[in-house]
C-alpha positions as CSV (number, residue, x, y, z in Angstrom):
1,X,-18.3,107.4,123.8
2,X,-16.4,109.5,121.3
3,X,-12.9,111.3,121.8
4,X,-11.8,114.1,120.0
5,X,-8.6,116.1,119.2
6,X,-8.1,119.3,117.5
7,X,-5.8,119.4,114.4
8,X,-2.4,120.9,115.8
9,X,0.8,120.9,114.9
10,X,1.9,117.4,116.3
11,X,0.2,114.2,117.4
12,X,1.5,115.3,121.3
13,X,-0.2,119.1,121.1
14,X,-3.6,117.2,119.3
15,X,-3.6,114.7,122.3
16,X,-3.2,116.9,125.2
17,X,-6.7,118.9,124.4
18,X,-8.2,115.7,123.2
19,X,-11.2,115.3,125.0
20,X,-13.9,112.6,125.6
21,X,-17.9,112.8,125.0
22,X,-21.2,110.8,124.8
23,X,-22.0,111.3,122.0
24,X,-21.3,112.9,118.2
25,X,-23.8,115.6,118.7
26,X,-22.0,116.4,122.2
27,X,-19.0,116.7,120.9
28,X,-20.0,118.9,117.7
29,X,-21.3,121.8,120.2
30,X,-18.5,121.6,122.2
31,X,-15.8,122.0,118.5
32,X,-18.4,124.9,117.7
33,X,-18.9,126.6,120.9
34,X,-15.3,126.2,121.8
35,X,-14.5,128.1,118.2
36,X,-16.7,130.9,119.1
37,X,-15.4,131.3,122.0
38,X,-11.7,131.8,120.5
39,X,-13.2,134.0,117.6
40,X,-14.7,136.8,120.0
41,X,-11.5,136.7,122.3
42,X,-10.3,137.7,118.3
43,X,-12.8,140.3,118.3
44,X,-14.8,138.5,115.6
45,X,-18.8,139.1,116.2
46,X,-20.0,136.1,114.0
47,X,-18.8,132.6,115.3
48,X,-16.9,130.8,112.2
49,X,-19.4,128.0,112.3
50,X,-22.0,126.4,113.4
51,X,-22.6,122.7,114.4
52,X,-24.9,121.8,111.3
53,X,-21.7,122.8,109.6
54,X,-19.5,119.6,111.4
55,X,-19.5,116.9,108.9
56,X,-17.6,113.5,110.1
57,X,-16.1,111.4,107.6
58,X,-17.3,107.7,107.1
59,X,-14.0,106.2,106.3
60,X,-11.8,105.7,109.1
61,X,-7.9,104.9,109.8
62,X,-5.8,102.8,112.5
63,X,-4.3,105.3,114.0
64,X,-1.7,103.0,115.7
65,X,0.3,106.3,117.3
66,X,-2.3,106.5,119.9
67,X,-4.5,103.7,119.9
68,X,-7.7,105.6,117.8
69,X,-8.8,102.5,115.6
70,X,-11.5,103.8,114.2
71,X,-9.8,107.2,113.5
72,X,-12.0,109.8,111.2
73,X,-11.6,113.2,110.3
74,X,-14.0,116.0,111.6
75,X,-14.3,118.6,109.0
76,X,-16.5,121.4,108.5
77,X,-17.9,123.0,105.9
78,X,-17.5,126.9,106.2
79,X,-15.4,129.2,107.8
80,X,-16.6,132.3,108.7
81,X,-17.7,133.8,105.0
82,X,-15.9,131.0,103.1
83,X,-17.7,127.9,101.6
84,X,-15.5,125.1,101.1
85,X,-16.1,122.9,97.7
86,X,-14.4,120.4,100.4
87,X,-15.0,120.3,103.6
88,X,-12.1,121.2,105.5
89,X,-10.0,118.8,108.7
90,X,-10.0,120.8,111.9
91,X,-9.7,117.4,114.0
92,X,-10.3,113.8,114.1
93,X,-12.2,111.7,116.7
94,X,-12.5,108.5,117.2
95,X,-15.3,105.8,119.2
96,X,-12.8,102.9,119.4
97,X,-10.2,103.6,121.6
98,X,-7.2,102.3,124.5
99,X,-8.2,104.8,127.0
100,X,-5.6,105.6,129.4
């Protein structure tokens, strides 16, 4: 299992849409399809992304605010036309984790 919030404002907005999966690859296509959806409702044709362009990080933080230990940023690597020298934080997930 992996869970996954989207980078908001505040730890409380993040962890009200965080959301649970099986697995890595689930939860790419959700971040990417979820992305596209929001960029047509903008009128965009193109999505921003796609999932080959998710990149997790490998080093990971206790993240004692919420119980995430294993806490790792998810990044991508475009956005729309713009290729990022660094890929960029849009959220972090986690696999170890107090559910509750």
């Amino acid at each position: 299992m992996v869970i996954y919030r989207p980078h908001k404002g505040g730890l409380k907005e993040a962890l009200a849409e965080a959301r649970e999966f099986d697995s890595f690859e689930e939860m790419k296509t959700y971040i990417a399809s979820d992305y596209k959806k929001m960029y047509t409702e903008l009128g965009f044709k193109n999505p921003p992304f796609y999932v080959d362009d998710i990149v997790i990080k490998d080093e990971s933080k206790d993240d004692n605010r919420c119980g995430w230990h294993d806490t790792r940023y998810v990044c991508v690597k475009r956005m729309g036309n713009e290729i990022y020298d660094c890929p960029q934080c849009i959220g972090m997930c986690a696999t170890d984790y107090e559910r509750g």
